[in-house]
XYZ file of C-alpha atoms in Angstrom:
384
model
C 161.192 111.506 118.518
C 159.298 108.218 118.947
C 158.197 106.516 115.737
C 154.899 105.332 117.225
C 152.202 106.778 119.492
C 152.795 106.728 123.225
C 149.692 104.535 123.528
C 148.592 101.564 121.433
C 145.142 101.075 119.937
C 145.006 97.586 121.431
C 145.937 98.692 124.957
C 144.445 96.550 127.702
C 143.622 99.696 129.682
C 142.363 102.357 127.267
C 140.889 102.570 123.793
C 140.912 105.683 121.585
C 137.682 107.062 120.136
C 137.700 109.653 117.317
C 136.432 112.887 118.798
C 136.180 116.587 117.994
C 135.832 119.060 120.837
C 133.453 121.723 119.529
C 132.133 125.018 120.755
C 128.557 125.598 119.719
C 127.247 129.032 120.693
C 127.869 129.452 124.412
C 128.246 125.714 125.058
C 131.078 123.264 124.518
C 131.587 119.529 124.375
C 132.929 116.504 122.487
C 131.264 115.478 119.226
C 131.191 111.908 117.951
C 129.960 110.032 114.918
C 127.193 107.728 116.117
C 129.015 104.826 114.444
C 132.040 105.359 116.707
C 130.045 104.842 119.902
C 128.457 101.657 121.283
C 124.965 101.047 119.915
C 123.776 99.825 123.304
C 122.460 102.883 125.174
C 123.669 101.829 128.619
C 127.198 101.147 127.348
C 127.191 104.373 125.338
C 126.204 106.386 128.393
C 128.981 104.845 130.485
C 131.426 105.846 127.763
C 130.106 109.423 127.685
C 130.389 109.725 131.459
C 134.009 108.606 131.235
C 134.703 111.027 128.380
C 133.552 114.109 130.310
C 134.736 112.863 133.697
C 131.398 112.627 135.507
C 130.409 112.227 138.252
C 133.011 114.548 139.723
C 132.448 118.222 140.436
C 135.785 119.134 138.795
C 135.508 116.486 136.037
C 139.247 116.223 136.524
C 139.526 112.862 134.733
C 137.722 113.911 131.542
C 136.990 116.648 129.026
C 134.206 118.349 130.981
C 134.646 121.888 132.234
C 133.029 121.541 135.688
C 129.871 123.358 134.531
C 126.609 122.238 132.868
C 127.402 124.339 129.770
C 130.661 122.427 129.247
C 129.265 119.010 130.169
C 127.488 118.401 126.872
C 127.949 115.849 124.089
C 126.891 115.807 120.422
C 126.307 112.581 118.469
C 125.829 112.942 114.699
C 124.989 110.642 111.784
C 123.546 110.777 108.277
C 119.773 110.667 108.418
C 117.525 108.001 106.938
C 114.505 110.341 107.220
C 113.342 111.600 103.806
C 114.229 115.253 103.288
C 116.589 115.318 106.275
C 120.366 115.398 105.949
C 121.607 114.783 109.476
C 120.436 113.241 112.723
C 121.652 114.880 115.927
C 121.406 113.387 119.393
C 122.238 115.782 122.213
C 123.333 114.476 125.605
C 123.352 116.641 128.729
C 125.631 115.517 131.528
C 126.294 117.159 134.878
C 129.587 117.428 136.785
C 128.300 115.788 139.962
C 125.843 113.292 138.458
C 126.060 109.904 136.754
C 122.968 110.623 134.641
C 123.000 111.128 130.862
C 119.915 113.037 129.713
C 118.956 112.783 126.034
C 115.432 114.149 126.517
C 115.814 117.913 125.884
C 117.279 119.780 122.933
C 120.247 122.156 122.981
C 120.232 124.927 120.391
C 123.778 126.022 121.167
C 125.293 122.586 120.523
C 123.029 122.360 117.470
C 125.068 125.213 115.955
C 128.124 122.938 115.849
C 126.424 119.996 114.119
C 126.810 121.057 110.474
C 130.429 122.254 110.861
C 131.274 118.916 112.497
C 129.428 116.972 109.787
C 131.322 118.803 107.039
C 134.632 118.221 108.835
C 133.886 114.486 109.116
C 132.605 114.076 105.547
C 128.922 113.483 106.292
C 127.904 116.513 104.213
C 129.524 117.788 101.022
C 130.057 121.520 101.320
C 128.750 123.739 98.532
C 130.509 126.778 97.177
C 129.758 129.983 99.101
C 127.320 128.559 101.691
C 125.905 125.191 102.729
C 122.469 124.466 104.191
C 121.436 121.182 105.785
C 118.229 120.035 107.390
C 118.902 118.557 110.801
C 116.622 116.315 112.836
C 117.158 116.513 116.593
C 116.438 112.992 117.734
C 115.773 114.114 121.308
C 112.390 115.632 120.448
C 111.848 115.123 116.708
C 112.441 118.828 116.001
C 113.739 119.789 112.556
C 115.630 122.910 111.537
C 117.592 124.284 108.612
C 121.148 125.329 109.414
C 123.313 127.419 107.087
C 127.074 127.919 107.359
C 129.628 129.781 105.238
C 131.681 127.488 102.971
C 133.593 129.601 100.414
C 135.403 127.338 97.984
C 133.674 124.323 99.473
C 135.468 124.617 102.836
C 134.171 125.526 106.268
C 134.861 129.115 107.202
C 135.156 129.780 110.923
C 136.558 133.318 110.917
C 134.096 136.176 110.554
C 132.532 139.290 112.043
C 129.558 137.790 113.891
C 129.642 138.320 117.645
C 127.465 136.652 120.250
C 127.422 137.745 123.857
C 128.973 135.176 126.144
C 131.717 134.226 123.671
C 134.889 136.314 123.195
C 135.839 137.584 119.748
C 133.961 137.096 116.502
C 133.392 134.260 114.040
C 131.529 133.184 110.921
C 127.739 133.101 111.391
C 125.702 129.936 111.784
C 122.067 130.645 110.874
C 119.450 128.400 112.452
C 115.860 128.420 111.227
C 113.627 126.376 113.519
C 110.739 124.767 111.682
C 108.525 123.322 114.427
C 109.427 123.775 118.064
C 106.072 124.041 119.853
C 105.625 121.358 122.499
C 109.104 119.896 122.032
C 108.909 117.883 125.278
C 105.615 119.016 126.792
C 102.278 118.021 125.231
C 101.803 121.502 123.739
C 103.239 125.000 123.530
C 101.165 125.874 126.600
C 100.816 122.520 128.379
C 98.144 123.778 130.804
C 96.244 125.554 128.043
C 96.809 128.932 129.705
C 99.277 131.726 129.079
C 99.271 132.465 132.810
C 98.810 130.118 135.769
C 98.550 130.859 139.469
C 100.753 128.157 140.979
C 100.806 127.016 144.597
C 103.982 125.427 145.907
C 105.509 124.497 149.243
C 108.743 126.266 150.158
C 111.585 124.472 151.981
C 110.498 126.085 155.276
C 107.083 124.417 154.994
C 105.153 127.512 153.960
C 102.766 127.531 151.016
C 103.218 130.286 148.469
C 101.462 131.281 145.269
C 103.037 132.885 142.226
C 102.009 133.799 138.683
C 103.899 131.774 136.087
C 103.873 131.081 132.367
C 104.482 127.401 131.690
C 105.634 127.128 128.084
C 107.611 124.952 125.672
C 108.628 126.336 122.290
C 111.782 124.259 121.994
C 112.591 124.078 125.708
C 110.231 123.499 128.658
C 110.371 126.722 130.669
C 108.830 128.228 133.770
C 108.739 132.037 133.541
C 108.182 134.091 136.680
C 108.679 137.741 137.551
C 111.924 138.479 139.343
C 110.095 140.911 141.633
C 107.863 138.093 142.894
C 111.019 136.455 144.284
C 112.286 139.604 145.935
C 115.019 140.472 143.436
C 115.442 143.120 140.766
C 116.408 140.825 137.879
C 119.583 142.850 137.321
C 121.755 140.674 139.571
C 124.803 138.924 138.172
C 124.836 135.165 137.669
C 127.374 134.855 140.502
C 125.107 136.750 142.894
C 122.124 134.542 142.050
C 124.163 131.352 142.276
C 125.211 132.389 145.782
C 121.567 132.922 146.853
C 120.726 129.523 148.329
C 117.273 130.617 149.515
C 116.280 131.833 146.041
C 117.488 128.633 144.396
C 115.593 126.527 146.940
C 112.358 128.422 146.198
C 112.849 128.071 142.448
C 113.488 124.346 142.791
C 110.364 123.913 144.930
C 108.343 125.673 142.233
C 109.986 123.603 139.495
C 109.070 120.361 141.240
C 105.507 121.568 141.765
C 104.821 122.417 138.102
C 106.392 119.323 136.550
C 103.189 117.244 136.554
C 101.088 120.200 135.334
C 103.430 120.538 132.350
C 103.014 116.853 131.508
C 106.591 116.143 132.585
C 105.869 114.068 135.678
C 108.415 114.035 138.482
C 111.209 116.340 137.324
C 113.412 115.910 140.396
C 116.140 114.123 138.442
C 115.519 115.878 135.099
C 117.359 118.813 133.533
C 114.058 120.516 132.637
C 111.961 122.554 132.913
C 114.412 125.459 133.013
C 113.526 128.388 135.263
C 113.573 131.993 134.070
C 113.200 135.190 136.088
C 111.967 138.068 133.910
C 112.030 141.798 134.532
C 111.800 145.049 132.590
C 114.707 145.680 130.191
C 117.427 148.122 131.185
C 119.610 148.247 128.057
C 117.157 148.819 125.218
C 116.071 145.199 124.813
C 112.640 143.578 124.944
C 112.903 141.962 128.365
C 115.588 141.093 130.909
C 116.186 137.437 131.793
C 117.969 135.366 134.421
C 117.746 131.686 133.519
C 118.541 128.664 135.683
C 119.573 125.436 133.872
C 117.880 124.315 136.096
C 119.958 124.710 139.295
C 122.741 127.018 138.070
C 122.143 130.534 136.783
C 123.188 130.723 133.133
C 125.816 133.366 132.328
C 123.781 134.087 129.182
C 120.677 132.231 127.890
C 120.318 129.007 125.925
C 119.212 129.120 122.293
C 115.941 127.248 122.697
C 115.326 128.920 126.023
C 115.659 132.207 124.133
C 113.147 131.070 121.505
C 110.730 130.021 124.233
C 111.065 133.236 126.269
C 110.753 135.314 123.085
C 107.544 133.451 122.283
C 106.133 134.260 125.708
C 106.859 137.929 125.039
C 104.463 137.987 122.074
C 101.657 136.014 123.752
C 98.882 138.107 125.256
C 98.465 137.605 128.986
C 101.800 135.946 129.702
C 103.877 136.754 132.761
C 105.982 139.110 130.604
C 102.991 141.399 129.964
C 103.680 144.837 131.385
C 107.433 144.142 131.414
C 108.333 143.257 127.819
C 108.553 145.746 124.974
C 107.664 143.302 122.230
C 106.564 145.682 119.473
C 103.902 144.782 116.938
C 103.447 143.181 113.541
C 103.871 139.702 112.090
C 107.671 139.972 111.975
C 109.314 140.823 115.283
C 112.835 140.962 116.632
C 112.828 140.051 120.306
C 115.958 141.167 122.154
C 116.557 139.233 125.374
C 118.895 140.844 127.874
C 120.923 138.393 129.981
C 123.797 138.623 132.502
C 126.524 138.971 129.873
C 124.734 140.826 127.091
C 121.879 140.304 124.651
C 120.364 137.587 122.441
C 118.081 138.414 119.470
C 115.438 136.069 118.081
C 113.568 136.730 114.823
C 109.944 135.599 115.150
C 107.334 135.271 112.439
C 103.789 135.082 113.753
C 101.061 133.005 112.154
C 99.103 135.198 109.724
C 95.809 133.656 110.876
C 96.553 133.444 114.600
C 98.908 136.012 116.175
C 99.013 133.834 119.298
C 101.056 131.289 117.335
C 104.678 131.566 116.232
C 105.175 130.219 112.700
C 108.993 130.234 112.724
C 112.001 131.409 114.682
C 115.461 132.229 113.343
C 118.708 133.314 114.976
C 122.470 133.477 114.560
C 125.096 131.548 116.492
C 128.771 130.802 115.940
C 130.741 127.580 116.294
C 134.223 126.188 115.847
C 136.313 123.071 116.480
C 138.651 123.403 119.452
C 140.445 120.056 119.226
C 140.491 117.155 116.771
C 141.851 113.765 117.736
C 141.023 110.818 119.955
C 139.734 110.619 123.488
C 140.904 107.673 125.581
C 138.279 105.719 127.493
C 138.679 102.624 129.670
C 138.734 99.588 127.409
C 136.421 97.742 129.768
C 133.581 100.143 128.923
C 133.714 99.105 125.271
C 133.558 95.385 125.922
C 130.378 93.686 124.727
C 129.857 92.031 128.130
C 130.487 95.159 130.214
C 127.754 95.847 132.769
């Protein structure tokens, strides 16, 4: 056996960066301490692209998994904000793109932040359970996250199951404190729960469709599946193979960007698109979400919070489809291609058209701990 690593820290070609590959909910990606990455944003982004292997559709030269859900990065540090324990910066990368988007949030990757922070010594675990307040730097959103820490150690094994992830694990409880208008100017950026939107299709025709434009943690465009000629029960693979449907959704997405206060969204990863239909398995509503060009096998955490919110708003596009129940406390069950996602909503006591808080369960675990090798040239101060 060799008595030294097969690579040297001072290699002229590659430099190692401490890294933990984490699964958070139904997403996955490398996590870093902010202090281990370049402070300069342009240099940092070049490093992240090299880490995941973008732009390349297979991401063969990096840690990415050739899919948007496995082309994500988490960057964590102790927070200097009073009352906040951790700062979290989420970065969305794409297999075929050289862009690094730190504008939107990701609730799935958020589930891995506290476990990572405990593993790396940023947070001292309490006995039994540990709660930390986390600030998502992308949008300024805060949330309280609770994990199981019996004996002061992270517990990953447990009985909690989430659709889209095999097996079971210890629960990660996320309580969102203020998600309305995370990227858009307001929860309903047009001021309406329902808009009649005109858009030009790729064949040059002009169409109109009813849509709910909403942002309660994630900018979303909700439309009825039937208005696009589908049932809403199709598999993700079937929808991903429907080039005409995806072209129509993208045309609509581009058309509503300015109305949502997002400007030209052609190169942005938001708003996400969601086709809604009546539930078929006892849930509140059925969903097929695009993120934004690939149909999600499940549904993102903050997309789920946003769709659930639309289900309790009078006059939204889900009206007549969703079985949202009544009362100030509601459990909204969102059906998706691989199962179901439940969101606990508490409505404002003085205004039932406002959601006071949203809570849900995820799971997370480390997949690999170690170092990722990146080209040394990317870490040089004078690299361009």
